[in-house]
Coordinates of C-alpha atoms and ligand atoms in Angstrom, one line a residue:
M171 CA -65.5 -7.8 -138.9
S172 CA -64.7 -6.0 -142.0
N173 CA -63.2 -7.8 -145.0
K174 CA -59.7 -9.3 -144.3
P175 CA -57.6 -11.4 -146.8
L176 CA -57.9 -14.4 -144.3
N177 CA -61.7 -14.0 -143.5
G178 CA -62.9 -17.7 -143.5
I179 CA -59.6 -19.4 -142.2
K180 CA -60.6 -21.1 -139.0
I181 CA -57.5 -21.7 -136.9
I182 CA -57.4 -23.7 -133.8
D183 CA -54.8 -22.0 -131.4
F184 CA -53.6 -24.3 -129.2
T185 CA -50.5 -22.3 -128.5
H186 CA -48.9 -20.6 -125.1
V187 CA -46.3 -18.4 -123.8
Q188 CA -44.9 -16.4 -126.9
A189 CA -43.9 -18.2 -130.1
G190 CA -47.0 -19.7 -130.9
P191 CA -49.3 -16.8 -130.0
A192 CA -47.1 -14.5 -131.9
C193 CA -48.0 -16.6 -135.0
T194 CA -51.5 -16.9 -134.4
Q195 CA -51.9 -13.3 -133.3
L196 CA -50.7 -11.9 -136.9
L197 CA -53.0 -14.2 -138.9
A198 CA -55.7 -13.1 -136.6
W199 CA -54.9 -9.4 -137.3
F200 CA -55.0 -10.2 -141.2
G201 CA -58.8 -11.6 -140.7
A202 CA -58.4 -15.4 -139.5
D203 CA -60.9 -16.8 -137.0
V204 CA -58.5 -17.7 -134.3
I205 CA -59.9 -19.9 -131.4
K206 CA -57.3 -20.0 -128.4
V207 CA -57.9 -23.4 -126.6
E208 CA -56.9 -23.0 -123.1
R209 CA -56.8 -25.3 -120.1
P210 CA -60.0 -24.4 -117.8
G211 CA -59.2 -22.5 -114.7
S212 CA -55.7 -21.3 -115.7
G213 CA -55.4 -20.8 -119.2
D214 CA -52.1 -19.6 -121.0
V215 CA -49.5 -19.1 -118.2
T216 CA -48.9 -15.5 -119.5
R217 CA -52.4 -14.5 -118.3
T218 CA -50.9 -14.6 -114.7
Q219 CA -46.9 -14.0 -115.1
L220 CA -45.7 -10.4 -114.6
Q221 CA -49.0 -9.2 -113.9
D222 CA -49.0 -5.4 -113.2
I223 CA -52.5 -5.2 -112.2
P224 CA -53.8 -7.9 -109.4
N225 CA -56.4 -10.2 -111.1
V226 CA -56.2 -8.6 -114.5
D227 CA -54.7 -10.5 -117.5
A228 CA -51.1 -9.6 -117.7
L229 CA -49.8 -7.4 -120.6
Y230 CA -47.7 -10.3 -121.7
F231 CA -50.8 -12.1 -122.4
T232 CA -52.8 -9.4 -124.1
M233 CA -50.0 -8.2 -126.1
L234 CA -49.8 -11.8 -127.7
N235 CA -53.5 -12.6 -128.2
S236 CA -55.4 -9.8 -129.4
N237 CA -58.1 -10.1 -132.2
K238 CA -58.5 -14.0 -130.8
R239 CA -61.4 -15.7 -129.2
S240 CA -60.9 -18.1 -126.0
L241 CA -62.2 -21.3 -125.7
T242 CA -61.6 -23.3 -122.4
L243 CA -61.3 -27.1 -122.8
D244 CA -59.7 -29.9 -120.9
T245 CA -58.4 -32.0 -123.8
K246 CA -57.6 -34.5 -121.6
K247 CA -60.9 -35.5 -120.7
P248 CA -63.0 -37.5 -123.1
L249 CA -65.6 -35.1 -123.3
G250 CA -63.0 -32.4 -124.2
K251 CA -61.3 -34.7 -126.9
E252 CA -64.7 -35.1 -128.6
V253 CA -65.0 -31.3 -128.9
L254 CA -61.4 -30.8 -130.1
E255 CA -62.1 -33.6 -132.6
K256 CA -65.3 -31.6 -133.9
L257 CA -62.9 -28.3 -134.3
I258 CA -60.6 -30.1 -136.1
K259 CA -63.0 -31.5 -138.5
E260 CA -64.3 -27.8 -139.1
S261 CA -61.0 -25.9 -139.0
D262 CA -58.2 -25.2 -141.6
V263 CA -55.1 -24.7 -139.5
M264 CA -54.1 -26.0 -136.0
V265 CA -51.3 -24.2 -134.4
E266 CA -49.5 -25.7 -131.4
N267 CA -46.3 -25.3 -129.5
F268 CA -46.4 -27.7 -126.6
G269 CA -43.5 -29.5 -125.2
P270 CA -42.2 -32.6 -127.3
G271 CA -44.8 -35.3 -127.7
A272 CA -47.5 -33.5 -125.6
L273 CA -50.1 -33.4 -128.4
D274 CA -49.3 -37.3 -129.2
R275 CA -49.7 -38.1 -125.6
M276 CA -53.3 -36.3 -125.6
G277 CA -54.1 -38.7 -128.5
F278 CA -54.0 -36.1 -131.4
T279 CA -51.0 -37.7 -133.5
W280 CA -50.5 -36.2 -137.1
A281 CA -51.9 -39.4 -138.4
R282 CA -55.1 -39.1 -136.3
I283 CA -55.4 -35.2 -137.1
Q284 CA -55.2 -36.4 -141.1
E285 CA -57.9 -39.1 -140.5
L286 CA -60.0 -36.5 -138.7
N287 CA -59.5 -33.4 -141.6
P288 CA -57.2 -34.5 -144.6
K289 CA -57.3 -30.9 -145.4
M290 CA -56.1 -29.7 -142.1
I291 CA -52.7 -28.0 -141.7
L292 CA -50.8 -28.7 -138.5
A293 CA -48.4 -26.3 -137.7
S294 CA -45.9 -26.7 -134.8
V295 CA -43.1 -25.0 -132.8
K296 CA -40.7 -26.8 -131.1
G297 CA -37.0 -26.0 -129.7
F298 CA -35.3 -28.4 -132.1
S299 CA -36.3 -30.0 -135.4
D300 CA -37.6 -33.4 -135.7
G301 CA -34.9 -36.1 -135.5
H302 CA -32.4 -33.6 -133.9
H303 CA -30.2 -35.1 -131.0
Y304 CA -31.9 -32.7 -128.9
E305 CA -35.6 -33.2 -130.0
D306 CA -36.6 -34.1 -126.4
L307 CA -35.7 -30.7 -124.8
K308 CA -38.2 -28.1 -123.8
V309 CA -37.1 -24.7 -125.0
Y310 CA -37.6 -21.2 -123.9
E311 CA -36.4 -18.1 -125.9
N312 CA -32.8 -17.7 -124.3
V313 CA -32.3 -21.5 -124.6
A314 CA -32.8 -20.9 -128.5
Q315 CA -30.4 -18.0 -128.8
C316 CA -27.9 -20.0 -127.3
A317 CA -28.6 -23.1 -129.5
G318 CA -29.0 -21.0 -132.7
G319 CA -25.6 -19.1 -132.7
A320 CA -26.8 -15.7 -131.8
A321 CA -25.3 -15.9 -128.2
S322 CA -22.0 -16.8 -129.3
T323 CA -21.9 -14.2 -131.6
T324 CA -23.4 -11.2 -129.5
G325 CA -21.4 -9.2 -126.8
W326 CA -18.0 -8.2 -126.2
W327 CA -15.1 -10.3 -127.0
K328 CA -12.6 -9.1 -124.3
G329 CA -13.1 -7.7 -120.7
E330 CA -15.0 -8.2 -117.8
N331 CA -18.2 -8.8 -119.7
S332 CA -17.1 -10.9 -122.5
G333 CA -19.2 -13.8 -122.5
P334 CA -21.9 -14.9 -124.8
M335 CA -24.5 -12.4 -124.8
I336 CA -28.5 -12.8 -125.0
S337 CA -30.4 -10.3 -127.4
A338 CA -33.6 -8.2 -125.9
A339 CA -35.2 -9.2 -129.3
A340 CA -37.4 -12.5 -129.3
L341 CA -35.0 -14.2 -132.0
G342 CA -36.1 -17.8 -130.3
D343 CA -39.8 -16.8 -129.8
S344 CA -41.7 -14.3 -131.8
N345 CA -39.4 -14.7 -134.7
T346 CA -40.1 -18.6 -134.9
G347 CA -43.6 -17.6 -134.9
M348 CA -43.2 -15.3 -138.0
H349 CA -41.2 -18.0 -139.4
L350 CA -44.2 -20.3 -138.8
A351 CA -46.7 -17.7 -139.9
I352 CA -45.0 -18.0 -143.5
G353 CA -45.1 -21.9 -143.4
I354 CA -49.0 -21.9 -142.6
L355 CA -49.5 -19.3 -145.4
T356 CA -47.7 -21.5 -147.9
A357 CA -49.4 -24.7 -146.6
I358 CA -52.8 -22.7 -147.5
I359 CA -51.8 -22.1 -150.9
G360 CA -50.4 -25.5 -151.3
R361 CA -53.8 -27.2 -150.1
Q362 CA -55.4 -24.7 -152.8
Q363 CA -53.5 -26.5 -155.4
T364 CA -53.7 -30.0 -154.3
G365 CA -56.7 -30.3 -151.7
K366 CA -54.9 -31.6 -149.2
G367 CA -53.1 -30.3 -145.9
Q368 CA -49.6 -31.0 -144.4
K369 CA -47.6 -30.5 -141.6
V370 CA -45.3 -27.4 -140.8
A371 CA -42.7 -27.6 -138.3
V372 CA -40.4 -24.7 -137.4
S373 CA -37.8 -25.0 -134.7
M374 CA -36.5 -22.1 -132.5
Q375 CA -32.9 -23.3 -133.3
D376 CA -33.7 -23.3 -136.9
S377 CA -35.4 -19.6 -136.9
V378 CA -32.4 -18.3 -134.6
L379 CA -29.7 -19.9 -137.1
N380 CA -31.6 -18.3 -140.2
L381 CA -31.3 -14.9 -138.8
C382 CA -27.4 -15.5 -137.9
R383 CA -27.0 -16.5 -141.4
V384 CA -24.2 -13.6 -141.9
K385 CA -22.4 -15.2 -138.9
M386 CA -22.3 -18.6 -140.7
R387 CA -20.9 -16.6 -143.7
D388 CA -18.0 -15.3 -141.5
Q389 CA -17.3 -18.7 -140.2
Q390 CA -16.7 -20.1 -143.6
R391 CA -14.7 -16.7 -144.5
L392 CA -12.6 -17.0 -141.4
D393 CA -12.0 -20.7 -142.1
R394 CA -10.6 -19.7 -145.4
L395 CA -8.6 -16.2 -144.5
G396 CA -8.0 -16.7 -141.0
Y397 CA -9.3 -13.3 -140.1
L398 CA -12.4 -10.8 -140.6
E399 CA -11.6 -7.7 -141.8
E400 CA -14.8 -5.9 -140.6
Y401 CA -14.3 -6.8 -136.9
P402 CA -13.0 -4.8 -134.5
Q403 CA -10.1 -7.2 -133.8
Y404 CA -8.9 -6.7 -137.1
P405 CA -5.8 -5.8 -137.9
H406 CA -4.3 -5.4 -134.4
E407 CA -5.8 -8.6 -132.5
T408 CA -5.4 -12.6 -133.4
F409 CA -8.4 -14.5 -134.4
S410 CA -8.9 -17.8 -133.3
D411 CA -11.0 -20.7 -135.3
V412 CA -14.4 -19.5 -134.3
V413 CA -16.4 -16.3 -135.4
P414 CA -15.5 -14.0 -132.3
R415 CA -18.3 -11.5 -130.8
G416 CA -17.7 -8.3 -132.4
G417 CA -19.2 -5.8 -129.8
N418 CA -21.2 -3.3 -131.9
A419 CA -19.4 -3.6 -135.2
G420 CA -21.6 -3.5 -138.6
G421 CA -21.6 -7.1 -139.4
G422 CA -21.4 -6.2 -143.2
G423 CA -19.2 -4.4 -145.5
Q424 CA -19.9 -1.1 -143.9
P425 CA -18.1 -0.4 -140.5
G426 CA -20.3 0.9 -137.7
W427 CA -20.6 1.7 -134.4
I428 CA -22.4 3.2 -131.6
L429 CA -21.0 6.5 -130.3
K430 CA -21.8 8.7 -127.3
C431 CA -23.7 12.1 -127.6
K432 CA -24.4 14.8 -125.4
G433 CA -25.7 13.5 -122.0
W434 CA -24.3 10.0 -122.1
E435 CA -22.9 10.5 -118.6
T436 CA -26.4 10.5 -117.2
D437 CA -28.9 9.3 -120.0
P438 CA -28.4 5.7 -120.8
N439 CA -29.5 6.1 -124.3
A440 CA -27.7 9.3 -125.3
Y441 CA -26.3 7.2 -128.4
I442 CA -26.4 7.3 -132.0
Y443 CA -25.5 4.2 -134.3
F444 CA -23.1 5.8 -137.1
T445 CA -22.2 3.7 -140.2
V446 CA -19.2 4.7 -142.4
Q447 CA -20.5 3.8 -145.7
G448 CA -17.8 3.5 -148.1
H449 CA -19.2 5.7 -151.2
A450 CA -20.2 8.2 -148.2
W451 CA -16.9 9.3 -147.2
A452 CA -16.9 12.6 -148.8
P453 CA -20.1 13.7 -147.3
I454 CA -18.9 12.2 -143.7
C455 CA -15.9 14.4 -143.8
D456 CA -18.0 17.4 -144.7
A457 CA -20.4 16.8 -141.9
L458 CA -17.6 16.5 -139.4
G459 CA -15.8 19.5 -140.7
K460 CA -12.7 17.1 -141.9
P461 CA -12.3 18.2 -145.4
E462 CA -8.7 17.4 -145.2
W463 CA -9.6 13.6 -144.9
K464 CA -11.0 13.4 -148.4
T465 CA -7.5 13.2 -150.0
D466 CA -5.4 12.1 -147.1
P467 CA -4.3 8.7 -148.2
A468 CA -4.3 7.2 -144.8
Y469 CA -8.2 8.1 -145.1
M470 CA -9.3 7.6 -148.7
T471 CA -10.3 4.2 -148.9
P472 CA -12.0 1.8 -146.6
K473 CA -8.8 -0.4 -146.4
A474 CA -6.7 2.5 -145.5
R475 CA -9.2 3.7 -142.9
Q476 CA -9.8 0.2 -141.3
P477 CA -6.6 -0.1 -139.3
H478 CA -7.3 3.1 -137.5
I479 CA -11.1 3.1 -137.5
T480 CA -11.4 3.3 -133.9
E481 CA -9.7 6.6 -133.8
I482 CA -12.1 7.6 -136.7
F483 CA -14.9 6.7 -134.4
A484 CA -13.5 8.7 -131.4
T485 CA -13.2 11.8 -133.6
I486 CA -16.7 11.4 -134.6
E487 CA -17.7 11.2 -130.8
D488 CA -15.6 14.3 -130.1
W489 CA -17.8 16.2 -132.8
L490 CA -20.9 14.6 -131.1
K491 CA -20.2 15.8 -127.6
D492 CA -22.2 19.0 -127.8
K493 CA -25.0 17.4 -129.7
T494 CA -27.9 15.4 -128.4
K495 CA -28.6 12.4 -130.6
F496 CA -31.7 14.1 -132.2
E497 CA -29.5 17.0 -133.2
A498 CA -26.7 14.8 -134.5
V499 CA -28.9 12.7 -136.7
D500 CA -30.8 15.8 -138.0
I501 CA -27.0 17.1 -139.2
L502 CA -26.1 13.7 -140.4
R503 CA -29.3 13.1 -142.5
K504 CA -28.7 16.0 -144.5
F505 CA -25.4 14.3 -145.7
D506 CA -27.0 11.3 -146.5
I507 CA -25.3 9.1 -143.7
P508 CA -26.8 6.0 -142.5
C509 CA -27.5 6.6 -138.9
A510 CA -30.1 6.8 -136.1
P511 CA -30.6 7.7 -132.4
V512 CA -30.6 4.8 -130.0
L513 CA -34.4 4.8 -128.9
S514 CA -35.6 3.9 -125.7
M515 CA -38.7 1.9 -125.2
K516 CA -40.1 5.1 -123.5
E517 CA -39.5 7.0 -126.6
L518 CA -40.5 4.6 -128.8
L519 CA -44.1 3.8 -127.0
H520 CA -44.5 7.9 -127.4
D521 CA -43.4 8.2 -130.9
E522 CA -45.6 10.0 -133.1
S523 CA -44.7 8.5 -136.4
L524 CA -45.3 4.8 -135.0
R525 CA -48.8 5.8 -133.5
A526 CA -49.9 7.2 -137.0
S527 CA -48.8 4.3 -138.9
G528 CA -50.2 1.8 -136.4
S529 CA -47.1 0.0 -135.4
I530 CA -47.6 1.3 -131.8
A531 CA -51.8 0.9 -131.3
E532 CA -54.0 1.6 -128.3
V533 CA -56.0 -1.0 -127.3
Q534 CA -59.3 -1.2 -125.3
H535 CA -59.7 -4.3 -122.7
K536 CA -62.6 -5.2 -121.0
T537 CA -60.9 -5.6 -117.5
R538 CA -57.6 -3.5 -118.1
G539 CA -58.8 -0.6 -119.8
S540 CA -56.6 1.0 -122.5
Y541 CA -53.1 -0.1 -123.2
F542 CA -50.5 0.1 -125.9
T543 CA -49.3 -2.8 -128.0
V544 CA -47.1 -3.3 -130.8
G545 CA -49.3 -3.5 -133.8
S546 CA -48.6 -5.1 -137.5
P547 CA -45.3 -4.2 -138.9
I548 CA -46.5 -5.3 -142.1
K549 CA -48.3 -2.7 -144.0
F550 CA -51.1 -3.0 -146.9
S551 CA -52.1 -0.5 -149.3
D552 CA -55.9 -2.0 -148.9
M553 CA -56.1 -3.0 -145.5
K554 CA -55.3 -1.7 -142.3
P555 CA -55.5 -4.3 -139.5
E556 CA -57.6 -3.1 -136.4
I557 CA -56.2 -4.5 -133.0
T558 CA -58.9 -5.7 -131.0
G559 CA -58.5 -6.5 -126.9
S560 CA -57.3 -10.1 -126.1
P561 CA -60.0 -12.5 -124.9
L562 CA -60.8 -13.2 -121.3
L563 CA -60.3 -16.8 -120.4
G564 CA -63.1 -18.8 -121.7
E565 CA -65.1 -15.5 -123.0
H566 CA -66.2 -17.5 -126.3
S567 CA -66.4 -21.2 -124.9
D568 CA -70.3 -21.1 -125.0
E569 CA -70.3 -19.2 -128.1
V570 CA -67.9 -21.7 -129.9
L571 CA -69.5 -24.7 -128.4
A572 CA -72.9 -23.5 -130.0
E573 CA -71.4 -22.9 -133.3
L574 CA -70.1 -26.7 -133.0
G575 CA -73.8 -27.7 -132.4
Y576 CA -73.8 -28.4 -128.9
T577 CA -77.1 -27.6 -127.1
K578 CA -77.5 -25.4 -124.2
E579 CA -78.0 -28.3 -121.7
Q580 CA -74.8 -30.1 -123.2
I581 CA -72.6 -27.1 -122.7
A582 CA -74.1 -26.6 -119.3
E583 CA -73.2 -30.4 -118.7
M584 CA -69.5 -29.6 -120.0
H585 CA -69.2 -26.6 -117.3
S586 CA -70.4 -28.8 -114.5
K587 CA -68.0 -31.6 -115.5
E588 CA -65.3 -28.8 -115.6
V589 CA -64.6 -29.8 -119.4
V590 CA -64.6 -26.1 -120.3
Ligands
LIG710 N1 -56.0 -29.4 -121.5 C1 -55.4 -30.3 -121.1 N2 -54.2 -30.6 -121.0 C2 -53.5 -29.5 -121.7 C3 -54.1 -28.5 -122.2 C4 -55.4 -28.5 -122.2 N3 -56.1 -27.5 -122.7 N4 -53.0 -27.7 -122.8 C5 -52.1 -28.2 -122.3 N5 -52.1 -29.4 -121.7 C6 -51.2 -30.2 -121.2 C7 -50.2 -31.0 -122.3 O1 -51.1 -31.9 -122.9 C8 -49.0 -31.2 -121.4 O2 -49.3 -32.5 -120.6 P1 -48.4 -33.7 -120.9 O3 -46.7 -33.2 -120.4 O4 -49.1 -34.7 -119.3 O5 -48.6 -34.4 -121.9 C9 -48.9 -30.5 -120.1 O6 -50.1 -29.6 -120.5 C10 -47.9 -29.4 -120.4 O7 -47.4 -28.9 -121.7 P2 -46.1 -28.4 -122.0 O8 -45.1 -29.6 -122.1 O9 -46.2 -27.7 -123.4 O10 -45.8 -27.2 -121.0 P3 -44.6 -26.7 -119.9 O11 -45.3 -25.7 -119.4 O12 -43.9 -27.9 -119.4 O13 -43.4 -26.3 -120.9 C11 -42.6 -25.1 -122.8 C12 -43.5 -25.2 -121.4 C13 -42.8 -23.7 -123.6 C14 -41.1 -25.0 -122.4 C15 -42.7 -26.2 -123.9 O14 -44.2 -26.0 -124.1 C16 -41.9 -26.1 -125.1 O15 -40.8 -26.5 -125.1 N6 -42.8 -26.0 -126.2 C17 -42.0 -26.0 -127.5 C18 -41.1 -24.7 -127.8 C19 -41.8 -23.5 -127.6 O16 -42.8 -23.1 -128.0 N7 -41.2 -22.8 -126.5 C20 -41.6 -21.2 -126.7 C21 -42.0 -21.1 -125.2 S1 -42.1 -19.1 -125.0 O17 -42.6 -18.7 -126.5

């Protein structure tokens, strides 16, 4: 393996599904030796969930577990516990996202882990934080989006589809994993100063809430003012005492909306996002061929525009009707207008820039062949993560056990007793 900043950091990856695996995969890309510990026979449930090729690890698994090694281990059997204890003594970090209390029930309490290795960093994902009145709940992505404020503030505020809405982005899962990765790296730096490990805990509710910070801002503004000037409800509709769902509104100080382009009747993604940036009003008027708006008092300031912002967007949509989303962006970019096409997953998968930067990477897998994954969104000047295929179930069991000092005979015995 080429030299990477996290080379030499050994991680016990006791994670499954998405939140934990997303975290450890990121650390593996950056050089950590990540040993995924899985239950013998079945392994991470995502290996078999949503399979597109019979008996081949599903993309759900391969796209979250690249660059790792796989050790199967039944940690409820005494011999399995013994192996895990050895691993704990030799590792830097253990990451887990089991249901509440599962690790304790297995016998690996935080106190026991510290006893085995005072330098160990234990990193945990749970649905809710320790001591929270919902701390006993098991949580998946959409549950976290509801508990963390995202669902209540996403979607439409009136009409048939006006209920709370789930985002397609994994705000509860992968986002929590990214928070955990920051916590782990911080604890590693802390350990360099103190020589001691510590427990790092991130809840999915807190991670979603952290990304909904601006909605908490809005709740307090609403409490004080009774209205929110950047929401589509303003000034024609009444506000209640909770932050409403804002459709496709900007969320910051710049009004914006998703607008139809040529072909929207048949193409579900023939749209652009258009932002009416306050100080870019003159270029917007020039781009749209509406120079008279520049000096019209009804259009000159953001405050004057807000009451009829919907009508302004309708005018822009009229301008867009004979342009594809790509043609429209090519015109608007010349005027420095913040905008982008709404890109489908198919367009993103085939995007040449994303392929060139490594944000979409082609990976080889032993039984699947080649597939595409989302590569590192973090770019370094001195390192380019190389994405390797995810491990087969138990592919590295014998190798890891031998590294721990077990003999061939002992390893064979573990296989026969279904410990590995
Ligand atoms: N050997 C032996 N037993 C093992 C094992 C191994 N290698 N790996 C796991 N197990 C056992 C656990 O010890 C646990 O046993 P007990 O419940 O008897 O103590 C059991 O497997 C089930 O673990 P679980 O509660 O984590 O699994 P689940 O499928 O019932 O729940 C989930 C899944 C995701 C809801 C739950 O793990 C959870 O809430 N995790 C925390 C929040 C989280 O990360 N959610 C995100 C999931 S999507 O990214």
